[in-house]
Coordinates of C-alpha atoms in Angstrom, one line a residue:
M1 CA 138.9 116.8 25.9
S2 CA 139.8 113.8 23.7
D3 CA 139.6 114.3 19.9
E4 CA 138.9 110.6 19.4
I5 CA 135.8 110.1 17.3
E6 CA 132.9 108.7 19.3
F7 CA 130.1 107.1 17.3
D8 CA 126.5 107.2 18.6
R9 CA 124.7 104.1 17.3
T10 CA 121.8 104.3 19.8
A11 CA 118.4 103.8 18.1
T12 CA 116.5 106.9 17.0
T13 CA 112.7 107.1 16.7
P14 CA 111.0 104.3 14.8
P15 CA 110.5 104.7 11.0
G16 CA 107.3 106.6 10.2
E17 CA 107.0 108.3 13.6
I18 CA 106.9 112.1 13.6
A19 CA 109.6 113.3 16.0
E20 CA 109.4 116.9 17.3
L21 CA 113.1 117.7 17.5
S22 CA 113.0 121.4 18.1
R23 CA 110.7 124.4 17.7
L24 CA 111.4 124.4 14.0
V25 CA 112.4 120.9 13.1
R26 CA 110.5 117.6 12.8
R27 CA 111.8 114.3 11.5
V28 CA 110.2 111.3 9.8
I29 CA 112.5 108.3 9.2
A30 CA 112.0 106.2 6.1
G31 CA 111.6 102.4 6.4
N32 CA 114.9 101.7 4.5
G33 CA 117.2 100.7 7.3
G34 CA 120.3 98.6 6.5
P35 CA 124.1 98.4 6.7
M36 CA 124.5 101.6 4.7
T37 CA 121.5 103.5 6.0
F38 CA 121.5 102.7 9.7
T39 CA 117.8 103.0 10.8
G40 CA 116.7 104.7 7.6
T41 CA 116.9 108.0 5.8
C42 CA 116.0 111.0 7.9
T43 CA 113.5 113.3 6.2
Y44 CA 113.2 116.7 8.0
I45 CA 110.4 119.2 8.0
V46 CA 111.5 122.8 8.8
G47 CA 109.1 125.5 10.0
R48 CA 105.5 125.7 10.9
G49 CA 102.6 126.5 8.6
R50 CA 104.8 127.2 5.5
V51 CA 107.5 124.6 5.6
A52 CA 110.4 123.1 3.8
I53 CA 111.0 119.3 3.5
I54 CA 114.7 118.2 3.4
D55 CA 115.6 115.0 1.6
P56 CA 112.2 113.3 1.0
G57 CA 113.9 109.9 0.8
P58 CA 113.6 106.8 -1.3
D59 CA 110.8 106.0 -3.8
D60 CA 108.6 104.5 -1.1
P61 CA 104.9 105.3 -1.3
A62 CA 104.4 104.4 2.4
H63 CA 107.1 106.9 3.5
V64 CA 105.7 109.6 1.2
A65 CA 102.2 109.0 2.6
R66 CA 103.5 109.4 6.2
L67 CA 105.4 112.5 5.2
L68 CA 102.4 114.1 3.6
A69 CA 100.3 113.2 6.6
A70 CA 102.9 115.0 8.8
V71 CA 102.4 118.3 6.9
A72 CA 98.6 118.0 6.5
G73 CA 97.1 121.5 6.7
E74 CA 100.5 123.2 6.0
T75 CA 102.0 124.6 2.8
V76 CA 105.2 123.0 1.6
T77 CA 107.1 125.7 -0.2
D78 CA 110.4 124.0 -0.9
I79 CA 111.7 120.4 -1.3
V80 CA 115.4 120.7 -0.4
V81 CA 117.8 118.0 -1.5
T82 CA 121.4 117.5 -0.1
H83 CA 122.5 115.0 -2.7
T84 CA 121.3 112.5 -5.3
H85 CA 121.6 109.0 -3.8
R86 CA 118.6 106.8 -4.2
D87 CA 117.9 106.8 -0.4
H88 CA 117.6 110.6 -0.4
S89 CA 116.0 112.1 -3.6
P90 CA 113.8 109.7 -5.5
A91 CA 110.7 110.7 -3.5
V92 CA 111.0 114.2 -4.8
P93 CA 108.5 113.8 -7.8
A94 CA 105.8 112.3 -5.6
V95 CA 106.1 115.1 -3.0
K96 CA 106.2 117.8 -5.6
A97 CA 103.1 116.3 -7.4
A98 CA 101.2 116.3 -4.1
T99 CA 102.3 119.8 -2.8
G100 CA 103.4 121.8 -5.8
A101 CA 106.5 122.8 -4.0
R102 CA 109.6 123.9 -5.9
I103 CA 112.7 121.6 -5.9
V104 CA 115.8 123.3 -4.6
G105 CA 119.3 122.4 -3.4
C106 CA 122.0 120.4 -5.0
G107 CA 122.5 120.1 -8.7
P108 CA 121.9 116.9 -10.8
H109 CA 124.0 113.9 -10.1
R110 CA 127.6 114.0 -11.4
A111 CA 130.9 112.2 -10.8
A112 CA 133.9 113.7 -9.1
R113 CA 136.1 112.6 -12.0
E114 CA 135.7 110.9 -15.4
L115 CA 135.8 107.1 -15.6
A116 CA 139.1 105.6 -16.6
L117 CA 139.2 103.5 -19.8
G118 CA 137.4 100.2 -19.1
E119 CA 136.4 101.3 -15.5
A120 CA 132.9 100.6 -14.3
N121 CA 131.2 102.7 -11.6
P122 CA 130.3 100.2 -8.9
L123 CA 127.9 102.7 -7.3
D124 CA 126.1 103.6 -10.5
A125 CA 122.9 102.0 -9.4
A126 CA 122.9 104.1 -6.2
A127 CA 122.6 107.4 -8.2
D128 CA 119.3 109.1 -8.9
R129 CA 119.9 110.5 -12.4
T130 CA 116.3 111.7 -12.8
Y131 CA 116.6 114.4 -10.2
A132 CA 116.3 118.0 -11.7
P133 CA 116.0 121.0 -9.4
D134 CA 113.9 124.0 -10.1
L135 CA 116.5 126.2 -8.3
L136 CA 120.1 125.2 -8.0
M137 CA 121.5 126.5 -4.7
R138 CA 125.1 127.4 -4.5
D139 CA 127.2 128.3 -1.5
G140 CA 125.5 131.0 0.5
D141 CA 122.2 130.9 -1.4
H142 CA 119.1 130.6 0.8
V143 CA 115.4 129.9 0.9
S144 CA 113.2 131.0 3.8
G145 CA 109.8 130.9 5.4
P146 CA 108.1 132.3 8.5
G147 CA 110.8 132.2 11.2
W148 CA 113.2 130.0 9.3
T149 CA 116.1 130.4 6.8
L150 CA 118.0 127.6 5.1
A151 CA 121.4 128.6 3.6
A152 CA 123.4 126.3 1.3
V153 CA 126.9 125.2 2.3
D154 CA 128.7 123.4 -0.5
T155 CA 130.2 120.2 0.9
P156 CA 131.4 118.0 -2.0
G157 CA 133.1 114.7 -1.2
H158 CA 130.5 112.0 -0.4
T159 CA 129.2 113.0 -3.8
A160 CA 130.4 115.7 -6.0
N161 CA 127.1 117.6 -5.7
H162 CA 126.6 117.3 -2.0
V163 CA 125.2 120.4 -0.2
A164 CA 124.5 120.9 3.5
F165 CA 122.1 123.5 4.9
T166 CA 122.4 125.9 7.8
L167 CA 119.3 126.7 9.8
A168 CA 120.4 130.1 11.1
E169 CA 117.6 130.5 13.7
E170 CA 118.8 127.4 15.6
A171 CA 122.5 127.5 14.7
S172 CA 122.2 124.0 13.4
L173 CA 123.2 122.3 10.2
F174 CA 121.4 119.7 8.1
S175 CA 124.6 117.7 7.2
G176 CA 123.1 115.1 4.8
D177 CA 125.6 112.2 4.4
H178 CA 128.6 114.4 4.8
I179 CA 128.8 114.1 8.6
M180 CA 126.8 111.5 10.6
A181 CA 127.1 110.5 14.3
W182 CA 126.6 106.8 13.8
S183 CA 129.3 106.2 11.2
T184 CA 131.9 107.8 8.9
S185 CA 130.5 108.7 5.5
I186 CA 131.5 106.4 2.6
V187 CA 133.6 108.3 0.0
A188 CA 133.7 106.2 -3.2
P189 CA 135.4 107.2 -6.4
P190 CA 134.4 108.1 -9.1
D191 CA 131.3 109.7 -7.5
G192 CA 133.1 110.8 -4.4
S193 CA 136.5 112.3 -3.7
M194 CA 138.5 112.1 -0.5
A195 CA 140.4 115.3 -1.2
A196 CA 137.1 117.2 -1.7
Y197 CA 135.6 115.5 1.3
M198 CA 138.4 116.5 3.7
A199 CA 138.4 120.0 2.3
S200 CA 134.6 120.2 3.1
V201 CA 135.4 118.9 6.6
E202 CA 137.9 121.7 7.1
K203 CA 135.3 124.2 5.8
L204 CA 132.9 123.1 8.5
R205 CA 135.7 123.4 11.1
G206 CA 135.7 127.1 10.3
M207 CA 132.0 127.5 11.0
E208 CA 130.1 127.4 14.2
H209 CA 127.0 125.3 14.6
R210 CA 125.3 124.1 17.8
L211 CA 124.5 120.7 16.4
Y212 CA 124.1 118.8 13.1
W213 CA 121.0 116.9 11.9
P214 CA 122.4 114.2 9.6
G215 CA 120.8 112.1 6.8
H216 CA 120.9 108.9 8.9
G217 CA 120.9 108.5 12.7
G218 CA 120.7 110.9 15.5
P219 CA 122.2 114.4 15.9
V220 CA 125.9 115.3 16.1
M221 CA 125.8 117.0 19.5
E222 CA 129.4 118.5 19.6
P223 CA 130.2 119.2 16.0
Q224 CA 133.7 120.7 16.4
R225 CA 134.8 117.9 18.7
F226 CA 133.3 115.3 16.2
L227 CA 135.1 117.0 13.3
R228 CA 138.4 116.9 15.1
G229 CA 137.9 113.2 15.8
L230 CA 136.9 112.6 12.2
V231 CA 140.1 114.2 10.9
Q232 CA 142.1 112.0 13.3
H233 CA 140.2 108.9 12.2
R234 CA 141.0 109.6 8.6
R235 CA 144.7 110.1 9.5
Q236 CA 144.7 106.7 11.2
R237 CA 143.1 105.1 8.2
E238 CA 145.7 106.6 6.0
A239 CA 148.5 105.4 8.3
A240 CA 147.0 101.9 8.2
I241 CA 147.0 101.9 4.4
L242 CA 150.6 103.1 4.2
N243 CA 151.5 100.4 6.7
R244 CA 149.9 97.7 4.5
L245 CA 151.9 99.0 1.5
S246 CA 155.1 98.9 3.6
V247 CA 154.6 95.2 4.3
G248 CA 153.9 94.3 0.7
D249 CA 150.1 94.5 0.3
E250 CA 150.1 96.3 -3.0
R251 CA 146.4 95.7 -4.0
I252 CA 143.2 96.9 -2.3
A253 CA 141.9 93.3 -2.1
L254 CA 144.8 92.4 0.2
M255 CA 144.5 95.6 2.3
V256 CA 140.8 95.4 3.2
P257 CA 140.8 92.2 5.4
A258 CA 143.8 93.5 7.3
I259 CA 142.6 97.0 7.8
Y260 CA 138.9 96.2 8.5
Q261 CA 139.3 93.2 10.8
G262 CA 136.0 91.7 11.8
L263 CA 134.1 93.5 9.1
A264 CA 131.2 91.4 7.6
P265 CA 132.3 90.1 4.2
A266 CA 129.2 91.7 2.6
L267 CA 130.7 95.1 3.5
H268 CA 134.2 94.4 2.0
G269 CA 133.1 96.0 -1.3
A270 CA 132.2 99.3 0.4
A271 CA 135.4 99.2 2.4
G272 CA 137.4 98.6 -0.7
L273 CA 135.9 101.8 -2.2
S274 CA 136.9 103.7 0.9
V275 CA 140.4 102.5 0.6
L276 CA 140.4 103.4 -3.0
A277 CA 139.4 107.0 -2.1
Q278 CA 142.2 107.3 0.4
L279 CA 144.7 105.9 -2.2
E280 CA 143.4 108.3 -4.8
D281 CA 144.2 111.1 -2.5
L282 CA 147.6 109.7 -1.6
V283 CA 148.5 109.4 -5.3
L284 CA 147.3 113.0 -5.9
R285 CA 149.6 114.2 -3.1
G286 CA 152.6 112.2 -4.4
V287 CA 152.9 109.9 -1.4
V288 CA 151.9 106.7 -3.3
S289 CA 152.4 105.6 -6.9
C290 CA 149.9 103.6 -9.0
D291 CA 150.6 101.4 -12.0
D292 CA 147.5 102.7 -13.9
A293 CA 146.8 106.2 -15.4
L294 CA 144.1 106.6 -12.7
P295 CA 143.9 104.8 -9.3
L296 CA 141.5 101.8 -9.7
L297 CA 140.2 99.0 -7.4
T298 CA 142.4 96.6 -9.4
S299 CA 145.6 98.8 -9.5
R300 CA 148.9 98.0 -7.9
Y301 CA 150.1 100.6 -5.4
R302 CA 153.5 101.4 -3.9
R303 CA 154.9 103.9 -1.4
I304 CA 157.1 106.5 -2.9

């Protein structure tokens, strides 16, 4: 069986539709589709009667209304959050106000490292800094209801506070933005860390799940095969960066067009952040040198 990563970009159910995914899992997709969110943020409802809501999504009254309609007549005990990007957690206050449920899951938003002197965070506007959990869940902590249990799996990398959740009764994992079938996850310093991300991938390779329910797009149907492909994909991207350094492209702005050929110019900024994450890891490992104290988008890089 090939370990090449195979993306699934087939359309999922339309935004707002209640999809019955399994005996315990329902999904409502927010209407915030785009280049970084695919068809929109996937909000999951776990259980029947007494339920948990995972990642209520953006601050969108229409999505919140559809979500509340989906659980009408049921008791929402927990609002579970994987991470604090604005497409995942800003709807938390509205859902809590309507249901009285406790907020559990990841901790408040934080960066993976401190900003360098004069460095600006290009993704600062993407962070939900108002999020505050009632119960911070650490690795192995769990919440439960009738017939369901959600256990936290710390998976930093996409963000420093990212947490995935195992649904033991169905041997599945709500993987947030850590692993998605439609695309690789963006890892963008200073909020994200490639070293932490790959360590989290290796952590999941040591666990057995039947499938993943991600924050965007459809399920990851063969998780272990997908994870092997993802590791190979990252190695290929790393090799491409080292190759660009070997031919004299010492700056990220020169690398991106060569590495991401055919990519829409509007996505070059996000691609540059992904290259920065790889370079940050290469510098940490002593493979590449940087002319600044910390690797930056504007730094000059060289192979050692």
